[in-house]
mmCIF file of C-alpha atoms in Angstrom:
data_model
loop_
_atom_site.group_PDB
_atom_site.id
_atom_site.type_symbol
_atom_site.label_atom_id
_atom_site.label_comp_id
_atom_site.label_asym_id
_atom_site.label_seq_id
_atom_site.Cartn_x
_atom_site.Cartn_y
_atom_site.Cartn_z
ATOM 1 C CA UNK A 414 -0.087 -0.086 -0.058
ATOM 2 C CA UNK A 415 1.205 3.431 -1.359
ATOM 3 C CA UNK A 416 -0.697 5.631 0.446
ATOM 4 C CA UNK A 417 -2.297 7.235 -1.780
ATOM 5 C CA UNK A 418 -5.819 6.747 -2.552
ATOM 6 C CA UNK A 419 -7.741 7.145 -5.906
ATOM 7 C CA UNK A 420 -11.743 7.175 -6.365
ATOM 8 C CA UNK A 421 -13.495 5.556 -7.855
ATOM 9 C CA UNK A 422 -11.273 2.549 -8.683
ATOM 10 C CA UNK A 423 -13.454 1.894 -11.585
ATOM 11 C CA UNK A 424 -15.764 4.261 -13.936
ATOM 12 C CA UNK A 425 -18.186 3.907 -16.827
ATOM 13 C CA UNK A 426 -19.599 6.738 -18.798
ATOM 14 C CA UNK A 427 -20.706 7.849 -22.061
ATOM 15 C CA UNK A 428 -19.118 10.324 -24.406
ATOM 16 C CA UNK A 429 -19.895 13.870 -24.202
ATOM 17 C CA UNK A 430 -19.895 13.356 -20.624
ATOM 18 C CA UNK A 431 -17.980 14.916 -17.550
ATOM 19 C CA UNK A 432 -15.784 12.905 -14.664
ATOM 20 C CA UNK A 433 -13.918 13.819 -11.722
ATOM 21 C CA UNK A 434 -11.414 11.581 -10.529
ATOM 22 C CA UNK A 435 -10.163 11.943 -7.071
ATOM 23 C CA UNK A 436 -6.769 11.652 -5.130
ATOM 24 C CA UNK A 437 -5.916 11.561 -1.648
ATOM 25 C CA UNK A 438 -1.600 11.735 -1.389
ATOM 26 C CA UNK A 439 0.561 10.471 1.255
ATOM 27 C CA UNK A 440 0.548 12.462 4.570
ATOM 28 C CA UNK A 441 2.784 15.008 4.166
ATOM 29 C CA UNK A 442 3.046 14.531 0.489
ATOM 30 C CA UNK A 443 3.136 18.372 -1.173
ATOM 31 C CA UNK A 444 3.122 16.871 -4.561
ATOM 32 C CA UNK A 445 0.270 15.527 -6.424
ATOM 33 C CA UNK A 446 0.804 14.223 -10.063
ATOM 34 C CA UNK A 447 -1.618 13.097 -12.744
ATOM 35 C CA UNK A 448 -0.560 10.163 -15.409
ATOM 36 C CA UNK A 449 -3.129 8.361 -18.096
ATOM 37 C CA UNK A 450 -2.244 4.725 -18.962
ATOM 38 C CA UNK A 451 -3.542 3.361 -22.171
ATOM 39 C CA UNK A 452 -2.589 0.255 -24.498
ATOM 40 C CA UNK A 453 -1.540 2.657 -27.396
ATOM 41 C CA UNK A 454 0.142 6.018 -25.925
ATOM 42 C CA UNK A 455 1.615 4.422 -22.441
ATOM 43 C CA UNK A 456 2.221 6.214 -19.355
ATOM 44 C CA UNK A 457 1.664 9.663 -20.079
ATOM 45 C CA UNK A 458 2.352 12.629 -17.708
ATOM 46 C CA UNK A 459 -0.379 14.861 -17.422
ATOM 47 C CA UNK A 460 -0.101 17.737 -14.916
ATOM 48 C CA UNK A 461 1.807 18.497 -11.503
ATOM 49 C CA UNK A 462 0.397 20.182 -8.616
ATOM 50 C CA UNK A 463 2.527 21.177 -5.888
ATOM 51 C CA UNK A 464 0.966 22.628 -2.538
ATOM 52 C CA UNK A 465 -1.639 23.919 -4.393
ATOM 53 C CA UNK A 466 -0.026 25.728 -7.260
ATOM 54 C CA UNK A 467 0.186 24.295 -10.918
ATOM 55 C CA UNK A 468 4.437 23.329 -10.829
ATOM 56 C CA UNK A 469 4.386 21.247 -14.629
ATOM 57 C CA UNK A 470 1.937 20.689 -17.590
ATOM 58 C CA UNK A 471 2.468 17.705 -20.009
ATOM 59 C CA UNK A 472 0.430 16.372 -22.691
ATOM 60 C CA UNK A 473 -3.080 17.327 -21.012
ATOM 61 C CA UNK A 474 -5.869 18.027 -23.580
ATOM 62 C CA UNK A 475 -7.778 21.179 -23.010
ATOM 63 C CA UNK A 476 -10.918 19.292 -22.453
ATOM 64 C CA UNK A 477 -9.064 17.841 -18.890
ATOM 65 C CA UNK A 478 -8.541 20.202 -16.061
ATOM 66 C CA UNK A 479 -7.208 19.690 -12.634
ATOM 67 C CA UNK A 480 -6.994 21.279 -9.001
ATOM 68 C CA UNK A 481 -5.157 20.673 -5.924
ATOM 69 C CA UNK A 482 -7.179 21.671 -2.483
ATOM 70 C CA UNK A 483 -5.937 23.481 0.336
ATOM 71 C CA UNK A 484 -5.915 19.829 2.571
ATOM 72 C CA UNK A 485 -3.599 18.463 -0.801
ATOM 73 C CA UNK A 486 -5.709 16.379 -2.025
ATOM 74 C CA UNK A 487 -6.557 16.870 -6.153
ATOM 75 C CA UNK A 488 -9.237 16.239 -8.504
ATOM 76 C CA UNK A 489 -8.705 15.689 -12.317
ATOM 77 C CA UNK A 490 -11.784 16.901 -14.463
ATOM 78 C CA UNK A 491 -12.283 15.376 -17.724
ATOM 79 C CA UNK A 492 -14.898 16.893 -20.023
ATOM 80 C CA UNK A 493 -16.432 16.198 -23.123
ATOM 81 C CA UNK A 494 -15.240 12.579 -23.187
ATOM 82 C CA UNK A 495 -14.474 10.868 -26.232
ATOM 83 C CA UNK A 496 -13.884 7.066 -26.330
ATOM 84 C CA UNK A 497 -10.341 7.657 -26.803
ATOM 85 C CA UNK A 498 -9.961 8.844 -23.385
ATOM 86 C CA UNK A 499 -10.820 5.523 -21.938
ATOM 87 C CA UNK A 500 -7.895 4.417 -20.051
ATOM 88 C CA UNK A 501 -6.275 4.029 -16.706
ATOM 89 C CA UNK A 502 -5.852 7.212 -14.799
ATOM 90 C CA UNK A 503 -3.345 6.910 -12.151
ATOM 91 C CA UNK A 504 -2.454 10.167 -9.549
ATOM 92 C CA UNK A 505 1.248 9.953 -7.691
ATOM 93 C CA UNK A 506 2.718 11.880 -4.717
ATOM 94 C CA UNK A 507 5.785 13.474 -3.740
ATOM 95 C CA UNK A 508 7.196 15.060 -0.847
ATOM 96 C CA UNK A 509 8.551 17.707 -2.951
ATOM 97 C CA UNK A 510 8.440 19.748 -5.698
ATOM 98 C CA UNK A 511 11.547 18.273 -8.045
ATOM 99 C CA UNK A 512 11.103 14.978 -10.030
ATOM 100 C CA UNK A 513 14.404 13.805 -7.769
ATOM 101 C CA UNK A 514 12.051 13.017 -5.205
ATOM 102 C CA UNK A 515 10.513 9.517 -5.381
ATOM 103 C CA UNK A 516 6.850 9.346 -6.619
ATOM 104 C CA UNK A 517 4.063 7.187 -5.056
ATOM 105 C CA UNK A 518 1.579 6.053 -6.963
ATOM 106 C CA UNK A 519 -2.087 5.069 -6.312
ATOM 107 C CA UNK A 520 -3.675 1.936 -7.229
ATOM 108 C CA UNK A 521 -5.670 4.008 -10.605
ATOM 109 C CA UNK A 522 -8.900 4.757 -11.846
ATOM 110 C CA UNK A 523 -10.224 2.722 -15.131
ATOM 111 C CA UNK A 524 -11.901 4.902 -17.009
ATOM 112 C CA UNK A 525 -14.408 3.450 -19.755
ATOM 113 C CA UNK A 526 -16.134 5.562 -22.120
ATOM 114 C CA UNK A 527 -18.759 3.983 -23.915
ATOM 115 C CA UNK B 1173 13.656 15.998 -27.035
ATOM 116 C CA UNK B 1174 14.504 14.137 -23.805
ATOM 117 C CA UNK B 1175 13.503 10.253 -24.437
ATOM 118 C CA UNK B 1176 13.541 6.804 -23.151
ATOM 119 C CA UNK B 1177 13.686 3.915 -24.799
ATOM 120 C CA UNK B 1178 13.148 0.001 -24.160
ATOM 121 C CA UNK B 1179 13.017 -3.336 -25.418
ATOM 122 C CA UNK B 1180 9.567 -4.359 -26.053
ATOM 123 C CA UNK B 1181 7.952 -7.450 -24.536
ATOM 124 C CA UNK B 1182 6.809 -9.400 -23.815
ATOM 125 C CA UNK B 1183 9.513 -11.163 -22.652
ATOM 126 C CA UNK B 1184 8.863 -14.816 -21.140
ATOM 127 C CA UNK B 1185 11.208 -16.472 -19.660
ATOM 128 C CA UNK B 1186 11.639 -19.685 -16.966
ATOM 129 C CA UNK B 1187 12.376 -19.284 -13.350
ATOM 130 C CA UNK B 1188 15.787 -18.798 -12.342
ATOM 131 C CA UNK B 1189 16.692 -17.374 -15.885
ATOM 132 C CA UNK B 1190 19.196 -14.400 -16.209
ATOM 133 C CA UNK B 1191 17.402 -11.268 -16.797
ATOM 134 C CA UNK B 1192 18.083 -7.712 -18.768
ATOM 135 C CA UNK B 1193 15.699 -5.960 -20.163
ATOM 136 C CA UNK B 1194 17.471 -3.137 -21.974
ATOM 137 C CA UNK B 1195 16.781 0.558 -21.667
ATOM 138 C CA UNK B 1196 18.823 3.918 -23.351
ATOM 139 C CA UNK B 1197 17.621 7.327 -22.944
ATOM 140 C CA UNK B 1198 18.819 10.437 -24.592
ATOM 141 C CA UNK B 1199 18.806 13.897 -22.613
ATOM 142 C CA UNK B 1200 20.286 16.810 -22.345
ATOM 143 C CA UNK B 1201 22.121 17.484 -19.076
ATOM 144 C CA UNK B 1202 22.265 15.004 -16.326
ATOM 145 C CA UNK B 1203 18.853 12.885 -15.309
ATOM 146 C CA UNK B 1204 18.096 10.856 -12.388
ATOM 147 C CA UNK B 1205 17.517 6.993 -13.947
ATOM 148 C CA UNK B 1206 14.413 5.130 -12.294
ATOM 149 C CA UNK B 1207 12.887 1.512 -12.858
ATOM 150 C CA UNK B 1208 9.565 1.261 -11.906
ATOM 151 C CA UNK B 1209 7.569 -2.185 -11.533
ATOM 152 C CA UNK B 1210 3.953 -2.364 -12.236
ATOM 153 C CA UNK B 1211 2.194 -5.623 -10.618
ATOM 154 C CA UNK B 1212 -0.819 -6.901 -12.409
ATOM 155 C CA UNK B 1213 -4.018 -4.463 -11.158
ATOM 156 C CA UNK B 1214 -1.851 -2.179 -9.448
ATOM 157 C CA UNK B 1215 0.132 1.444 -9.816
ATOM 158 C CA UNK B 1216 3.491 1.674 -9.976
ATOM 159 C CA UNK B 1217 6.199 1.150 -7.748
ATOM 160 C CA UNK B 1218 9.818 2.689 -7.824
ATOM 161 C CA UNK B 1219 12.235 -0.663 -8.306
ATOM 162 C CA UNK B 1220 15.228 1.061 -7.757
ATOM 163 C CA UNK B 1221 17.123 4.343 -8.644
ATOM 164 C CA UNK B 1222 20.595 5.734 -9.887
ATOM 165 C CA UNK B 1223 21.452 9.811 -9.893
ATOM 166 C CA UNK B 1224 24.558 10.339 -11.375
ATOM 167 C CA UNK B 1225 26.877 8.092 -14.102
ATOM 168 C CA UNK B 1226 28.534 5.148 -12.722
ATOM 169 C CA UNK B 1227 25.583 4.722 -9.659
ATOM 170 C CA UNK B 1228 24.280 1.532 -9.095
ATOM 171 C CA UNK B 1229 20.800 1.164 -8.191
ATOM 172 C CA UNK B 1230 19.462 -2.065 -6.280
ATOM 173 C CA UNK B 1231 16.330 -3.605 -4.828
ATOM 174 C CA UNK B 1232 15.269 -7.317 -4.943
ATOM 175 C CA UNK B 1233 17.705 -8.416 -6.120
ATOM 176 C CA UNK B 1234 17.429 -6.419 -9.505
ATOM 177 C CA UNK B 1235 20.398 -4.395 -10.137
ATOM 178 C CA UNK B 1236 21.032 -1.587 -12.973
ATOM 179 C CA UNK B 1237 24.197 0.903 -13.292
ATOM 180 C CA UNK B 1238 24.003 3.899 -15.109
ATOM 181 C CA UNK B 1239 26.403 3.952 -18.145
ATOM 182 C CA UNK B 1240 26.533 7.929 -19.117
ATOM 183 C CA UNK B 1241 29.210 6.553 -21.966
ATOM 184 C CA UNK B 1242 26.444 4.040 -23.540
ATOM 185 C CA UNK B 1243 23.283 6.546 -22.067
ATOM 186 C CA UNK B 1244 22.362 3.346 -20.409
ATOM 187 C CA UNK B 1245 20.567 2.155 -17.556
ATOM 188 C CA UNK B 1246 19.546 -1.856 -18.407
ATOM 189 C CA UNK B 1247 17.834 -3.714 -15.642
ATOM 190 C CA UNK B 1248 19.260 -7.023 -14.753
ATOM 191 C CA UNK B 1249 18.527 -10.053 -12.235
ATOM 192 C CA UNK B 1250 20.415 -13.021 -11.717
ATOM 193 C CA UNK B 1251 17.833 -15.531 -10.790
ATOM 194 C CA UNK B 1252 13.922 -14.541 -11.616
ATOM 195 C CA UNK B 1253 10.930 -15.957 -10.018
ATOM 196 C CA UNK B 1254 7.613 -16.212 -11.131
ATOM 197 C CA UNK B 1255 6.152 -13.513 -8.613
ATOM 198 C CA UNK B 1256 8.963 -11.111 -10.516
ATOM 199 C CA UNK B 1257 6.094 -11.113 -13.709
ATOM 200 C CA UNK B 1258 4.877 -7.684 -14.237
ATOM 201 C CA UNK B 1259 5.326 -4.224 -16.177
ATOM 202 C CA UNK B 1260 8.656 -2.803 -15.902
ATOM 203 C CA UNK B 1261 9.232 1.047 -16.881
ATOM 204 C CA UNK B 1262 12.439 2.595 -17.269
ATOM 205 C CA UNK B 1263 12.193 6.751 -16.629
ATOM 206 C CA UNK B 1264 14.355 9.364 -16.475
ATOM 207 C CA UNK B 1265 13.921 12.819 -14.618
ATOM 208 C CA UNK B 1266 15.597 16.434 -15.501
ATOM 209 C CA UNK B 1267 15.233 18.913 -12.374
ATOM 210 C CA UNK B 1268 14.621 21.899 -14.837
ATOM 211 C CA UNK B 1269 11.652 19.939 -16.450
ATOM 212 C CA UNK B 1270 9.899 18.746 -13.160
ATOM 213 C CA UNK B 1271 8.754 16.035 -15.026
ATOM 214 C CA UNK B 1272 9.689 12.386 -15.137
ATOM 215 C CA UNK B 1273 9.689 10.464 -18.585
ATOM 216 C CA UNK B 1274 8.538 6.867 -19.183
ATOM 217 C CA UNK B 1275 9.561 4.429 -21.935
ATOM 218 C CA UNK B 1276 6.705 2.338 -22.868
ATOM 219 C CA UNK B 1277 7.365 -0.677 -20.563
ATOM 220 C CA UNK B 1278 8.139 -3.849 -20.736
ATOM 221 C CA UNK B 1279 5.691 -6.746 -19.749
ATOM 222 C CA UNK B 1280 7.447 -9.731 -18.047
ATOM 223 C CA UNK B 1281 5.941 -13.595 -17.932
ATOM 224 C CA UNK B 1282 8.231 -15.613 -16.018
ATOM 225 C CA UNK B 1283 7.317 -19.555 -16.682
ATOM 226 C CA UNK B 1284 7.342 -21.649 -13.449
#
């Protein structure tokens, strides 16, 4: 158990809909990262937050957005969903802002868009 | 741009065989290098890391040496077990970019 929790575990929704994925980092960790894992694209970094502020952006679509709240949990919002958004979404946390800190991954949320 | 290339899988070995999973990288500057492992149904876990040239990372019988001259970080294990079956990801990070770049992953199957 990494100490990172993600909810829900599974999500099935229709095209055009909007969903919110939630992540609680390990106790004391200030950084949260979101990743998308799909069969064809592999593991893609989406976005990082550090202590409530956006720190780094990767291959995140404009239809996607995220935020980190004062209690340090984070939410990833996916809107106007398309079939191609079906993937595993992982959250990870680390102690600090720099990537040299070890990242701890949650179990993931499996999103299926039908 | 910065990237990680690792051997495509799946790799299938018998128990107690020697394992090598190749990983090479392209980066400007001096990256830190990592191997992560993803067991079925779980998130990624850091397996080992090396932060400078000639460093050797090791954990659970796995080893990898940071080779700057060949820009490689190959993962090795002398005697694999069925429980090592998983997907292995090579990755690099550069502090200036504040992100980790992952390879596509190599699926490993160990047969009893």
